[in-house]
Short mmCIF file of C-alpha atoms and ligand atoms in Angstrom, two decimals:
data_model
loop_
_atom_site.label_atom_id
_atom_site.label_comp_id
_atom_site.label_asym_id
_atom_site.label_seq_id
_atom_site.Cartn_x
_atom_site.Cartn_y
_atom_site.Cartn_z
CA MET A 1 -0.18 9.74 22.55
CA MET A 2 2.14 11.81 24.71
CA GLY A 3 3.32 10.22 27.93
CA ASN A 4 3.08 6.74 26.52
CA GLU A 5 6.16 4.96 25.35
CA MET A 6 5.48 2.88 22.25
CA LYS A 7 7.71 0.38 20.55
CA GLY A 8 7.45 -2.19 17.81
CA LEU A 9 9.68 -5.23 17.47
CA TYR A 10 10.07 -7.56 14.52
CA ILE A 11 11.62 -10.88 15.46
CA GLY A 12 12.82 -12.58 12.30
CA THR A 13 15.02 -15.61 11.78
CA MET A 14 17.97 -13.43 10.85
CA ASN A 15 17.09 -9.97 11.99
CA LEU A 16 15.70 -8.13 14.94
CA ILE A 17 14.25 -4.78 13.97
CA SER A 18 12.87 -2.26 16.43
CA SER A 19 10.74 0.79 15.80
CA SER A 20 10.40 3.42 18.51
CA LEU A 21 8.32 6.53 18.60
CA ALA A 22 10.56 9.39 19.66
CA GLU A 23 9.41 12.64 21.22
CA ASP A 24 10.46 14.77 18.27
CA GLY A 25 7.80 13.34 15.96
CA MET A 26 10.20 10.86 14.46
CA VAL A 27 10.35 7.09 14.48
CA GLN A 28 13.68 5.41 15.02
CA LEU A 29 14.25 2.08 13.26
CA LYS A 30 17.15 -0.10 14.40
CA ARG A 31 18.32 -3.41 13.10
CA LEU A 32 20.52 -6.19 14.45
CA ARG A 33 21.43 -9.56 12.97
CA HIS A 34 20.97 -12.00 15.77
CA GLY A 35 23.27 -14.93 15.14
CA PHE A 36 25.78 -15.89 17.76
CA LEU A 37 28.83 -18.12 17.97
CA LYS A 38 30.68 -19.38 21.03
CA ILE A 39 34.37 -18.64 20.76
CA LYS A 40 37.26 -19.88 22.82
CA ILE A 41 39.51 -17.06 23.73
CA GLU A 42 41.11 -15.97 26.98
CA SER A 43 39.05 -13.24 28.57
CA SER A 44 42.23 -11.20 28.91
CA MET A 45 42.23 -10.98 25.11
CA THR A 46 38.79 -9.45 24.77
CA GLY A 47 40.40 -6.01 24.40
CA ILE A 48 41.57 -7.13 20.98
CA LEU A 49 38.04 -8.06 19.96
CA LYS A 50 36.89 -4.64 21.03
CA ASN A 51 39.67 -2.86 19.20
CA GLU A 52 38.79 -4.78 16.07
CA GLY A 53 35.20 -3.56 16.38
CA LEU A 54 33.87 -7.11 16.80
CA GLN A 55 30.55 -7.56 18.54
CA TYR A 56 30.61 -9.93 21.47
CA ALA A 57 29.21 -10.73 24.90
CA GLU A 58 30.67 -12.50 27.89
CA VAL A 59 27.98 -14.69 29.42
CA GLY A 60 29.00 -16.59 32.54
CA ARG A 61 32.38 -18.04 31.60
CA ASP A 62 31.71 -18.11 27.90
CA LEU A 63 32.36 -15.64 25.18
CA TYR A 64 30.01 -15.23 22.22
CA ALA A 65 30.54 -13.37 19.00
CA LEU A 66 27.29 -11.67 18.01
CA GLY A 67 25.51 -10.48 14.90
CA ASP A 68 27.62 -9.82 11.83
CA SER A 69 30.81 -10.66 13.74
CA ALA A 70 29.39 -14.12 14.47
CA SER A 71 28.63 -14.60 10.75
CA HIS A 72 32.16 -13.58 9.77
CA MET A 73 33.78 -15.82 12.35
CA ALA A 74 31.54 -18.75 11.42
CA HIS A 75 32.59 -18.23 7.82
CA VAL A 76 36.33 -18.18 8.45
CA THR A 77 36.23 -21.08 10.88
CA GLY A 78 33.84 -23.18 8.76
CA GLN A 79 31.25 -23.43 11.53
CA ASN A 80 27.54 -22.89 11.45
CA ILE A 81 26.27 -19.82 13.19
CA ASN A 82 23.80 -20.37 16.04
CA ARG A 83 20.53 -18.51 15.95
CA SER A 84 18.21 -17.77 18.83
CA ILE A 85 15.32 -18.02 16.44
CA CYS A 86 14.63 -21.00 14.22
CA ASN A 87 11.79 -20.73 11.70
CA GLY A 88 10.51 -17.60 13.37
CA ILE A 89 10.31 -18.90 16.92
CA LEU A 90 12.67 -19.27 19.84
CA ASP A 91 14.97 -22.23 19.34
CA SER A 92 14.76 -23.97 22.69
CA LYS A 93 17.40 -26.48 21.59
CA GLU A 94 19.94 -23.67 21.72
CA GLU A 95 21.15 -23.54 25.28
CA LYS A 96 21.86 -19.83 25.34
CA ALA A 97 19.22 -18.72 22.84
CA GLU A 98 17.02 -17.00 25.34
CA ILE A 99 19.65 -15.11 27.23
CA ILE A 100 21.31 -13.85 24.05
CA LEU A 101 18.01 -12.89 22.50
CA LYS A 102 17.13 -10.89 25.59
CA LEU A 103 20.50 -9.21 25.49
CA LEU A 104 20.01 -8.18 21.87
CA ILE A 105 16.44 -7.01 22.45
CA GLU A 106 17.56 -4.90 25.37
CA THR A 107 20.28 -3.44 23.19
CA LEU A 108 17.65 -2.43 20.64
CA ILE A 109 14.78 -1.16 22.77
CA GLY A 110 16.36 -0.62 26.20
CA LYS A 111 14.45 -0.87 29.46
CA ALA A 112 10.96 0.63 29.61
CA ASN A 113 10.82 4.22 30.63
CA GLY A 114 7.95 4.36 33.12
CA GLU A 115 4.82 2.33 33.57
CA ASN A 116 2.97 3.08 30.36
CA SER A 117 5.34 1.40 27.97
CA LEU A 118 3.86 -0.81 25.31
CA CYS A 119 5.90 -3.08 23.09
CA CYS A 120 4.13 -4.78 20.24
CA TYR A 121 6.13 -7.67 18.80
CA SER A 122 5.63 -9.93 15.80
CA VAL A 123 4.91 -13.66 15.94
CA PRO A 124 4.73 -16.05 12.98
CA ALA A 125 1.80 -18.36 12.33
CA GLU A 126 2.09 -22.03 13.27
CA THR A 127 3.56 -24.28 10.59
CA SER A 128 1.95 -27.59 11.49
CA GLU A 129 -1.32 -28.73 12.87
CA GLY A 130 -1.35 -29.21 16.62
CA GLU A 131 2.14 -27.87 17.11
CA HIS A 132 1.30 -24.87 19.26
CA ARG A 133 4.93 -23.82 19.33
CA VAL A 134 4.07 -20.18 18.75
CA VAL A 135 2.16 -20.15 22.03
CA TYR A 136 5.30 -21.12 23.92
CA HIS A 137 7.37 -18.62 21.98
CA SER A 138 4.89 -15.83 22.78
CA GLU A 139 4.94 -16.74 26.45
CA VAL A 140 8.72 -16.52 26.60
CA MET A 141 8.67 -13.24 24.70
CA ASN A 142 6.01 -11.85 27.04
CA GLU A 143 8.17 -12.69 30.05
CA MET A 144 11.24 -11.22 28.42
CA LEU A 145 9.54 -7.94 27.57
CA LYS A 146 7.88 -7.73 30.99
CA SER A 147 11.25 -8.16 32.64
CA LEU A 148 12.37 -5.10 30.68
CA GLY A 149 9.34 -3.23 32.03
CA TYR A 150 7.11 -3.31 28.93
CA ARG A 151 3.53 -4.32 28.52
CA PRO A 152 3.92 -6.88 25.74
CA LEU A 153 1.45 -7.40 22.93
CA ALA A 154 1.86 -10.05 20.23
CA VAL A 155 0.79 -9.34 16.67
CA ASN A 156 0.76 -11.81 13.82
CA GLU A 157 3.62 -11.04 11.43
CA GLY A 158 1.53 -11.04 8.26
CA LEU A 159 -1.14 -8.90 9.91
CA ALA A 160 1.51 -6.36 10.95
CA LEU A 161 2.45 -6.19 7.28
CA VAL A 162 -1.19 -5.56 6.35
CA PHE A 163 -1.27 -2.75 8.94
CA SER A 164 1.76 -1.02 7.50
CA SER A 165 1.10 -1.58 3.81
CA LEU A 166 -2.62 -1.95 3.10
CA ALA A 167 -4.11 1.01 4.98
CA ALA A 168 -5.35 2.45 1.68
CA ARG A 169 -7.34 -0.77 1.19
CA ARG A 170 -8.92 -0.50 4.64
CA PHE A 171 -6.52 -3.16 5.91
CA THR A 172 -7.99 -5.72 3.58
CA GLY A 173 -5.81 -8.06 1.54
CA MET A 174 -2.95 -10.46 1.88
CA GLY A 175 0.41 -9.80 3.55
CA ILE A 176 3.21 -12.26 2.85
CA SER A 177 6.49 -11.87 4.68
CA CYS A 178 9.36 -13.74 3.08
CA GLY A 179 12.11 -14.55 5.55
CA GLY A 180 15.03 -16.91 5.77
CA GLY A 181 13.09 -19.85 7.23
CA LEU A 182 9.43 -19.30 6.39
CA LEU A 183 6.91 -17.48 4.30
CA ASN A 184 4.22 -16.06 6.58
CA VAL A 185 0.86 -15.47 5.01
CA CYS A 186 -2.02 -13.47 6.48
CA LEU A 187 -5.31 -12.80 4.81
CA ALA A 188 -7.10 -9.90 6.47
CA HIS A 189 -10.48 -8.26 6.10
CA GLN A 190 -10.82 -4.77 7.56
CA ALA A 191 -7.92 -5.41 9.94
CA HIS A 192 -9.36 -8.72 11.09
CA MET A 193 -7.36 -11.84 10.47
CA ILE A 194 -9.32 -14.29 8.36
CA GLU A 195 -6.64 -16.86 7.61
CA SER A 196 -3.03 -17.09 8.66
CA PHE A 197 -0.47 -19.80 8.08
CA SER A 198 3.18 -20.21 7.32
CA VAL A 199 4.86 -22.09 4.52
CA ASP A 200 7.97 -23.95 5.55
CA ARG A 201 10.15 -22.63 2.76
CA GLY A 202 12.12 -19.43 2.52
CA GLY A 203 15.46 -17.98 1.48
CA ASP A 204 17.46 -20.68 3.24
CA TRP A 205 15.62 -23.41 1.32
CA ILE A 206 16.68 -21.80 -1.96
CA ASP A 207 20.31 -21.64 -0.81
CA GLU A 208 20.39 -25.24 0.40
CA ASN A 209 18.93 -26.66 -2.79
CA ALA A 210 20.96 -24.57 -5.20
CA SER A 211 24.11 -25.40 -3.25
CA LYS A 212 23.34 -29.14 -3.44
CA VAL A 213 22.73 -29.27 -7.17
CA LEU A 214 25.73 -27.11 -7.95
CA GLY A 215 28.02 -28.81 -5.43
CA MET A 216 29.00 -25.38 -4.20
CA PRO A 217 29.38 -24.05 -0.67
CA LEU A 218 26.19 -22.65 0.78
CA ARG A 219 27.88 -19.35 1.45
CA ALA A 220 28.72 -18.82 -2.24
CA VAL A 221 25.08 -19.34 -3.19
CA THR A 222 23.82 -17.06 -0.42
CA MET A 223 26.18 -14.32 -1.57
CA ALA A 224 25.02 -14.63 -5.18
CA LYS A 225 21.41 -14.48 -4.01
CA GLU A 226 21.80 -11.49 -1.72
CA LYS A 227 22.43 -9.06 -4.54
CA GLY A 228 18.95 -7.59 -4.24
CA THR A 229 17.73 -5.99 -7.45
CA ALA A 230 21.04 -6.75 -9.19
CA LEU A 231 19.75 -10.30 -9.47
CA ASP A 232 17.09 -10.68 -12.14
CA LEU A 233 15.15 -13.91 -11.63
CA GLU A 234 13.72 -13.72 -15.14
CA LYS A 235 17.11 -13.18 -16.74
CA PRO A 236 19.66 -15.12 -14.71
CA THR A 237 23.12 -14.89 -16.24
CA THR A 238 25.50 -17.22 -14.38
CA ARG A 239 25.13 -20.89 -13.45
CA ILE A 240 24.55 -19.97 -9.81
CA GLU A 241 21.92 -17.40 -10.75
CA LYS A 242 20.15 -19.91 -12.95
CA ALA A 243 19.95 -22.44 -10.10
CA ILE A 244 18.77 -19.74 -7.69
CA ALA A 245 16.06 -18.68 -10.16
CA VAL A 246 14.89 -22.30 -10.51
CA TYR A 247 14.43 -22.69 -6.75
CA TYR A 248 12.85 -19.25 -6.38
CA LYS A 249 10.23 -20.26 -8.92
CA GLU A 250 9.70 -23.60 -7.19
CA MET A 251 9.31 -21.91 -3.79
CA ILE A 252 6.76 -19.48 -5.25
CA ARG A 253 4.80 -22.29 -6.95
CA TYR A 254 4.77 -24.33 -3.77
CA ALA A 255 3.62 -21.36 -1.66
CA ILE A 256 0.81 -20.58 -4.09
CA GLU A 257 -0.32 -24.20 -4.01
CA ILE A 258 -0.46 -24.17 -0.19
CA MET A 259 -2.34 -20.85 -0.29
CA ARG A 260 -4.79 -22.17 -2.85
CA LYS A 261 -5.60 -25.25 -0.77
CA ARG A 262 -5.94 -23.30 2.46
CA ILE A 263 -8.23 -20.71 0.96
CA GLU A 264 -10.33 -23.23 -0.93
CA GLY A 265 -10.87 -25.10 2.32
CA SER A 266 -11.89 -22.00 4.24
CA ARG A 267 -15.52 -20.93 4.35
CA LYS A 268 -14.48 -17.64 5.96
CA CYS A 269 -12.89 -16.53 2.70
CA SER A 270 -16.27 -16.00 1.08
CA ILE A 271 -16.18 -12.62 2.82
CA PHE A 272 -13.92 -11.35 0.01
CA GLN A 273 -16.09 -10.12 -2.83
CA ASP A 274 -13.71 -7.58 -4.41
CA PRO A 275 -10.22 -8.37 -5.70
CA ILE A 276 -7.63 -8.44 -2.92
CA ASP A 277 -4.21 -6.82 -3.08
CA ILE A 278 -1.16 -8.86 -2.14
CA VAL A 279 1.89 -7.24 -0.57
CA PHE A 280 5.31 -8.73 0.20
CA SER A 281 7.92 -7.90 2.79
CA GLY A 282 11.30 -9.42 3.64
CA ALA A 283 14.63 -9.42 1.88
CA VAL A 284 13.82 -12.63 -0.01
CA ALA A 285 11.35 -10.64 -2.14
CA LEU A 286 14.04 -8.14 -3.20
CA PRO A 287 15.36 -9.67 -6.45
CA LYS A 288 14.03 -8.30 -9.69
CA GLY A 289 11.28 -10.39 -11.25
CA PHE A 290 9.93 -11.72 -7.94
CA VAL A 291 6.53 -10.02 -8.22
CA SER A 292 6.29 -10.75 -11.92
CA ILE A 293 6.94 -14.49 -11.42
CA PHE A 294 4.46 -14.59 -8.54
CA SER A 295 1.82 -12.87 -10.71
CA GLN A 296 2.37 -15.29 -13.60
CA GLU A 297 2.23 -18.35 -11.36
CA ILE A 298 -0.88 -17.29 -9.46
CA SER A 299 -2.73 -16.59 -12.70
CA LYS A 300 -2.04 -20.17 -13.85
CA VAL A 301 -3.62 -22.03 -10.94
CA GLY A 302 -7.23 -20.90 -10.78
CA PHE A 303 -6.74 -19.11 -7.49
CA PRO A 304 -9.93 -19.10 -5.39
CA LEU A 305 -9.86 -15.31 -4.78
CA LYS A 306 -9.83 -12.48 -7.27
CA VAL A 307 -6.41 -10.88 -7.07
CA GLY A 308 -5.86 -7.15 -7.50
CA GLN A 309 -2.50 -5.43 -7.28
CA ILE A 310 0.57 -7.45 -6.31
CA SER A 311 3.48 -5.40 -5.02
CA LEU A 312 6.45 -5.12 -2.70
CA ALA A 313 5.92 -3.18 0.53
CA HIS A 314 7.53 0.21 0.71
CA ASP A 315 10.93 -0.12 2.45
CA LEU A 316 10.17 -3.83 2.66
CA GLU A 317 12.76 -4.91 5.19
CA TYR A 318 11.27 -2.61 7.84
CA ALA A 319 7.59 -3.05 6.97
CA ILE A 320 6.72 -5.45 9.80
CA ALA A 321 8.53 -3.40 12.45
CA ARG A 322 6.53 -0.38 11.25
CA GLY A 323 3.31 -2.44 11.40
CA CYS A 324 4.06 -3.46 15.00
CA LEU A 325 4.49 0.17 15.98
CA ILE A 326 1.27 1.13 14.19
CA LYS A 327 -0.51 -1.54 16.23
CA ALA A 328 1.02 -0.18 19.47
CA MET A 329 -0.02 3.38 18.56
CA SER A 330 -3.55 2.28 17.70
CA GLU A 331 -3.88 0.67 21.14
CA VAL A 332 -3.04 3.90 22.91
CA LEU A 333 -5.31 6.16 20.87
CA MET B 1 39.28 -18.15 33.50
CA ALA B 2 38.94 -18.45 37.25
CA ASP B 3 36.85 -20.82 39.32
CA GLN B 4 37.06 -23.81 36.96
CA GLU B 5 35.96 -26.23 39.71
CA SER B 6 32.62 -24.62 40.49
CA PRO B 7 29.71 -26.78 39.30
CA VAL B 8 27.40 -23.79 39.10
CA VAL B 9 27.96 -21.66 36.06
CA SER B 10 25.99 -18.48 36.16
CA ASP B 11 24.51 -16.87 33.08
CA GLU B 12 25.53 -13.49 34.32
CA ILE B 13 26.36 -11.16 31.48
CA LYS B 14 29.61 -9.43 32.22
CA VAL B 15 30.66 -7.58 29.14
CA VAL B 16 28.88 -6.68 25.95
CA HIS B 17 30.39 -4.88 23.07
CA LEU B 18 28.25 -4.02 20.12
CA ALA B 19 29.50 -1.98 17.23
CA GLU B 20 27.25 0.85 16.16
CA ILE B 21 23.75 -0.37 15.34
CA PRO B 22 22.42 0.74 11.96
CA THR B 23 19.64 3.23 12.66
CA LYS B 24 17.33 5.17 10.44
CA MET B 25 14.73 7.79 11.18
CA ILE B 26 11.36 8.26 9.53
CA LYS B 27 8.59 10.76 10.21
CA ALA B 28 5.98 9.56 12.69
CA GLY B 29 3.08 11.44 11.08
CA GLU B 30 2.21 8.87 8.45
CA LEU B 31 2.28 6.00 10.93
CA GLU B 32 0.09 8.01 13.29
CA ASN B 33 -2.52 8.50 10.58
CA ILE B 34 -2.55 4.80 9.81
CA ALA B 35 -2.77 3.97 13.53
CA ARG B 36 -5.75 6.29 13.85
CA ALA B 37 -7.54 4.62 10.92
CA LEU B 38 -6.77 1.23 12.43
CA ALA B 39 -8.04 2.26 15.86
CA GLU B 40 -11.29 3.51 14.34
CA LEU B 41 -11.83 0.32 12.40
CA THR B 42 -11.00 -2.03 15.27
CA ALA B 43 -13.01 -0.05 17.81
CA GLN B 44 -16.02 -1.72 16.22
CA LYS B 45 -14.69 -5.24 16.77
CA PRO B 46 -11.44 -6.36 18.44
CA VAL B 47 -8.75 -7.71 16.15
CA GLU B 48 -7.79 -11.33 16.60
CA GLU B 49 -4.11 -11.53 17.47
CA ILE B 50 -2.82 -15.01 16.84
CA SER B 51 -4.56 -17.77 15.02
CA VAL B 52 -3.69 -21.40 15.29
CA PRO B 53 -4.50 -22.87 11.89
CA GLU B 54 -7.04 -25.66 11.74
CA LYS B 55 -4.89 -27.67 9.38
CA THR B 56 -1.74 -27.19 7.42
CA GLU B 57 -0.12 -28.42 4.28
CA ALA B 58 3.34 -27.26 5.22
CA ILE B 59 6.24 -29.64 5.20
CA VAL B 60 9.32 -29.49 7.34
CA ILE B 61 12.62 -29.01 5.62
CA PRO B 62 15.53 -30.48 7.55
CA GLN B 63 18.12 -28.10 8.95
CA ALA B 64 21.05 -27.34 6.71
CA GLU B 65 23.59 -30.10 6.98
CA ALA B 66 26.42 -29.10 9.24
CA ARG B 67 29.37 -27.93 7.28
CA SER B 68 32.67 -29.52 8.12
CA SER B 69 35.35 -27.46 9.75
CA ARG B 70 37.77 -25.93 7.35
CA GLY B 71 41.35 -25.09 8.24
CA ILE B 72 41.25 -21.80 10.07
CA LEU B 73 44.55 -20.45 8.85
CA GLY B 74 43.72 -20.70 5.18
CA ASP B 75 40.57 -18.66 5.59
CA ILE B 76 41.56 -16.25 8.23
CA SER B 77 42.13 -13.34 5.87
CA PHE B 78 39.65 -10.50 6.16
CA SER B 79 37.25 -10.75 9.07
CA LEU B 80 39.64 -11.36 11.86
CA GLY B 81 41.86 -8.54 10.66
CA LYS B 82 44.75 -7.99 12.89
CA LEU B 83 44.04 -10.66 15.45
CA THR B 84 47.23 -12.51 16.25
CA GLY B 85 47.81 -16.12 15.27
CA SER B 86 47.70 -17.34 18.86
CA VAL B 87 44.30 -15.84 19.49
CA VAL B 88 42.96 -17.18 16.24
CA ASN B 89 44.17 -20.69 17.02
CA SER B 90 42.17 -20.77 20.18
CA PHE B 91 38.79 -20.29 18.51
CA ASN B 92 36.41 -23.11 19.12
CA LYS B 93 36.45 -25.47 16.17
CA GLU B 94 33.64 -27.74 17.29
CA GLU B 95 30.54 -27.84 15.15
CA GLY B 96 27.52 -26.17 16.59
CA ALA B 97 29.68 -24.53 19.25
CA SER B 98 27.18 -24.32 22.09
N1 ADP C 1 19.73 -8.31 -0.68
C1 ADP C 1 19.12 -9.50 -0.62
N2 ADP C 1 18.60 -10.07 -1.75
C2 ADP C 1 18.00 -11.27 -1.70
N3 ADP C 1 17.88 -12.01 -0.58
C3 ADP C 1 18.39 -11.50 0.55
C4 ADP C 1 19.03 -10.22 0.60
N4 ADP C 1 19.44 -9.99 1.88
C5 ADP C 1 19.06 -11.07 2.59
N5 ADP C 1 18.43 -11.98 1.81
C6 ADP C 1 17.89 -13.28 2.20
O1 ADP C 1 16.76 -13.05 3.00
C7 ADP C 1 16.64 -14.11 3.97
C8 ADP C 1 16.47 -13.47 5.30
O2 ADP C 1 15.34 -12.68 5.27
P1 ADP C 1 15.28 -11.35 6.10
O3 ADP C 1 14.03 -10.66 5.76
O4 ADP C 1 16.57 -10.59 5.94
O5 ADP C 1 15.32 -11.89 7.58
P2 ADP C 1 14.31 -12.65 8.50
O6 ADP C 1 14.47 -14.10 8.27
O7 ADP C 1 14.84 -12.20 9.82
O8 ADP C 1 12.97 -12.12 8.16
C9 ADP C 1 17.86 -14.97 3.84
O9 ADP C 1 17.54 -16.11 3.07
C10 ADP C 1 18.82 -14.07 3.09
O10 ADP C 1 19.76 -14.81 2.34
#
């Protein structure tokens, strides 16, 4: 694989994660939150932003806070952060989405180093029939990566998860990535995608609903939810945790119902004779009890496939970025 | 900012400041082995990249309702650190900003 530059890029709703094969036999994983927020400040004052360690960019005449700095500023000023990506794909309603996304991607992966540079990036599945929005998104991403000198290659997000996490099962099983906006599901058989679809619910849906029923600010709910394994969905303690657990369970039930219907309606799924493993990625799957609730719920519905092991991907936040790099490496072999 | 009259606003990026990006390193060997297994398997038949589903049951959840602007000064505490009051007051308070 020497002489070929290989990169993987996960494009999530909240995060951009890159994976690059370095010459010393190591892989470098980098992560950026990609929100942005336009701020009004004299350009002569930008030195202060820099001294404070805030992340920003000056685009044309405008100044944008980026990443975590944008989240903090949005919080203190009561605004909503802007994201380049909405439900996994480029938000073309955001005027500066594309330019800021390109800026952040270049920050992560840099310009290609020579002609044999391959960048394999993740794309979600379509959410609705006839939408074809992913096609447009992929086209824009292709252009963006080409302008940085890379040969771009799109890989379905759930399939990338299967690549990184189900090698021991000969890349057969189900990968479900759980992000802020969507759950992306991919059912694969020996590395071939059999079914892929996304469910229009994710971490943000839990926050919005819990915040409504509790009459609490969204931010307070998000903070209570983002405690990772310190939150136990089967033993919620506070009022907020109880509401979060209710909506987690509802999201899981809903996703299983969509999966059941899709698989029942698919003749291709008869290819699965043995039980399939299911693996999850994404920070939404972090809380304790997630896998256990999923297992209980799926066993209640008469799921059309035999299910084997259900587990979280190793180092689950980086699993898709690793899968993208695996795909890039496999292309060069 | 200069040149307020000009109708053409370029998207030229002038300055970017990004604090250190969290980075972690892992060994490439394991990924290489997986990539090799994948290459062997897919050499037999190319892998489909993107599928457009035939039908979907998904529903669209509306965007989060825009939160109303809160007073800046009351909340200014931690994130903006030592920024002076005059700078803080000039932050854009419009919803949606862009
Ligand atoms: N530690 C955590 N525990 C539980 N949920 C988390 C945690 N960190 C982030 N989240 C939630 O995960 C969602 C974002 O998913 P993530 O995988 O980080 O990004 P992306 O949408 O880019 O895939 C958000 O709903 C966020 O609130």
